[in-house]
XYZ file of C-alpha atoms in Angstrom:
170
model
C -1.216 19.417 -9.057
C -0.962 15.903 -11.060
C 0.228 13.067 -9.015
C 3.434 12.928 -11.608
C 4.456 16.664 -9.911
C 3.566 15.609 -7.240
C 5.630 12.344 -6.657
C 8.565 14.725 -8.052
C 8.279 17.157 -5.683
C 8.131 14.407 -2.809
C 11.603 13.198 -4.626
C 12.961 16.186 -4.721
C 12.610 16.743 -1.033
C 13.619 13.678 0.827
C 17.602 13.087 1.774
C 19.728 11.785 -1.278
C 20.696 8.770 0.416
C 17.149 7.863 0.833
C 15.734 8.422 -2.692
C 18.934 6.782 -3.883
C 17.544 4.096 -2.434
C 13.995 4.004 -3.036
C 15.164 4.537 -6.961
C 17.282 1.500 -6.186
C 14.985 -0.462 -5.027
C 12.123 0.609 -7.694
C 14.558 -0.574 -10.191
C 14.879 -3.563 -9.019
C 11.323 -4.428 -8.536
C 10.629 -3.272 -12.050
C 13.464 -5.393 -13.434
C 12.704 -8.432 -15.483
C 15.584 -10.188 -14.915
C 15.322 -9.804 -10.622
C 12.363 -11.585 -10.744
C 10.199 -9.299 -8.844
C 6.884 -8.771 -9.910
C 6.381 -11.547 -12.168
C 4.341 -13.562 -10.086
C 2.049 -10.827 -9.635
C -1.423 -11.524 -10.771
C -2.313 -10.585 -14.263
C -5.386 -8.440 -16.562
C -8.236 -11.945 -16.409
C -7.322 -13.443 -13.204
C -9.076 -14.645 -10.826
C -8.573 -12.457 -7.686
C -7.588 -14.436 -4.294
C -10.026 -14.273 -2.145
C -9.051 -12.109 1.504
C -10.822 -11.131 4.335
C -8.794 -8.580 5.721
C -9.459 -5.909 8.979
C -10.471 -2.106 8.984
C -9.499 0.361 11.222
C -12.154 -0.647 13.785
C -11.388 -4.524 13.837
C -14.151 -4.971 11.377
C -13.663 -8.037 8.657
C -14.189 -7.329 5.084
C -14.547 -10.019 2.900
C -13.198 -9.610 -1.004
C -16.388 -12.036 -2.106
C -19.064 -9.791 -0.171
C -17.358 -7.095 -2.143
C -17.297 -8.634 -5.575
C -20.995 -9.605 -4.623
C -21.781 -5.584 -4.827
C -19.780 -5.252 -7.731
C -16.415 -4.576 -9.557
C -13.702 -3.328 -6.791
C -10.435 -1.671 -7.806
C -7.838 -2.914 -4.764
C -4.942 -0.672 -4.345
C -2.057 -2.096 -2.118
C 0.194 0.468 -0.483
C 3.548 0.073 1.760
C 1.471 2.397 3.921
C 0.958 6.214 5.406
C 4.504 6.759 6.309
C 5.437 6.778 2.447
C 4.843 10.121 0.843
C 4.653 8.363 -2.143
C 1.870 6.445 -1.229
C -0.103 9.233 0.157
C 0.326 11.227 -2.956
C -1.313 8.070 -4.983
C -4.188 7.995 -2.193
C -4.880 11.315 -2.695
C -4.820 10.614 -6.107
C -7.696 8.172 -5.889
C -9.428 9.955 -3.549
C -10.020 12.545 -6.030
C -10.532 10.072 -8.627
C -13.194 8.000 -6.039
C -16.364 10.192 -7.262
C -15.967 8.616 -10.941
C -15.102 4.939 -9.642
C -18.499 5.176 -7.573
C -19.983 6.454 -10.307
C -19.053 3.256 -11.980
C -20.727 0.991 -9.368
C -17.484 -0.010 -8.064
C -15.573 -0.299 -4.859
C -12.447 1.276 -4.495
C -9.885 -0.604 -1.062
C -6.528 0.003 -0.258
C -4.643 -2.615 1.911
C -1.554 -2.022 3.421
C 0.636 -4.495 5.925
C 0.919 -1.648 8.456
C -0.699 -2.441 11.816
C -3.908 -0.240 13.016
C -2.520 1.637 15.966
C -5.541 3.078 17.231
C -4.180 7.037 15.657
C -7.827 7.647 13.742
C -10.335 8.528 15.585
C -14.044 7.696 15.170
C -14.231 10.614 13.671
C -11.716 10.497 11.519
C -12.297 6.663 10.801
C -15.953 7.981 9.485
C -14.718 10.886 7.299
C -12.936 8.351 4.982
C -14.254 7.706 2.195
C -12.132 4.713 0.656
C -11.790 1.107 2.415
C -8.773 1.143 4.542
C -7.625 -2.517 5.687
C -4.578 -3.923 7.128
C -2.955 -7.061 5.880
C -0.681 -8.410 8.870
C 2.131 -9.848 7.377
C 1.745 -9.436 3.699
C -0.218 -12.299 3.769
C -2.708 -10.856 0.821
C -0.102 -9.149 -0.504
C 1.582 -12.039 -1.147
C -1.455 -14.232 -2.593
C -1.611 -11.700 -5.213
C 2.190 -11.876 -6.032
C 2.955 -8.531 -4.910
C 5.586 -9.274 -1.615
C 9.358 -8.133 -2.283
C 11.991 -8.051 0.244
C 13.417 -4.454 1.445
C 17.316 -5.049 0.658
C 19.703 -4.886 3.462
C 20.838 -1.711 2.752
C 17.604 0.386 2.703
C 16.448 -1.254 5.769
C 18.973 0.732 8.012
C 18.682 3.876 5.751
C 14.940 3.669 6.289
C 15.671 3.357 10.418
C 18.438 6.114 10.191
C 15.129 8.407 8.389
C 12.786 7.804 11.681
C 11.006 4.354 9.821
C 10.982 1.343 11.771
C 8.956 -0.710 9.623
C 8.781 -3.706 12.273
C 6.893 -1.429 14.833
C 5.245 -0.006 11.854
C 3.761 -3.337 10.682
C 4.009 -5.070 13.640
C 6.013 -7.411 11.967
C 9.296 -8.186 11.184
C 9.121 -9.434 7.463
């Protein structure tokens, strides 16, 4: 299945309130006048440099990345959003090609690690998972918008507490 049928199909199945929502707030990201978005960083930039956590505690450092070669960063709101999952899954099936490119592929998300993978599971991945506490990369790179005050309750109402989720209440 293509990830476009397959981000419909995730649409198609969560409450109407909810994806009312989400489409409001993807509208208003993607929204030139809101302001959102534009100070993300652009094709030629220089990236900001990060050292960010994996699942195990371990620090990874953009520049020792860079140092190996090109690396594609993908930043996610994180596993709870079927969205997101679909476009991981996405580039996990897309990862054999990106190797084959001599690059590094790492997606960063602000949600905590809460100790749910095991070792096991930790080894079997085969992209760069690392948390970014408080948007704080996120943000360097422009990328930080503020959940409006009515999705945040629709979002708690739908079993999503993003402030346990993140371990943080921004």
């Amino acid at each position: 299945m293509s990830l476009q049928a397959e981000l419909s199909s995730i649409e198609n199945t969560l409450p109407s309130d909810l994806a009312a929502s989400i489409g409001t707030m993807v509208n208003r990201i993607v929204n030139a006048n809101s302001g959102a978005g534009t100070r993300a960083q652009k094709v030629g930039d220089d990236a900001p440099s990060f050292i960010l956590s994996d699942a195990r505690g371990n620090a990874t450092a953009l520049r020792a990345l860079l140092m190996q070669g090109p690396v594609v960063l993908v930043f996610y709101r994180g596993r709870w959003c079927p969205y997101c999952s679909a476009e991981l899954a996405a580039y996990q099936l897309a990862l054999p090609d990106i190797k084959a490119c001599k690059t590094s592929l790492v997606a960063i998300s602000p949600e905590a690690p809460d100790g749910s993978l095991t070792e096991d599971e930790i080894d079997a991945l085969s992209l760069e998972i690392l948390s970014d506490p408080g948007n704080q990369t996120a943000r360097t790179f422009g990328l930080v918008y503020r959940l409006d005050d009515e999705s945040r309750p629709l979002y708690e109402r739908n079993g999503l507490d993003l402030g346990k989720i993140n371990d943080d209440e921004s």
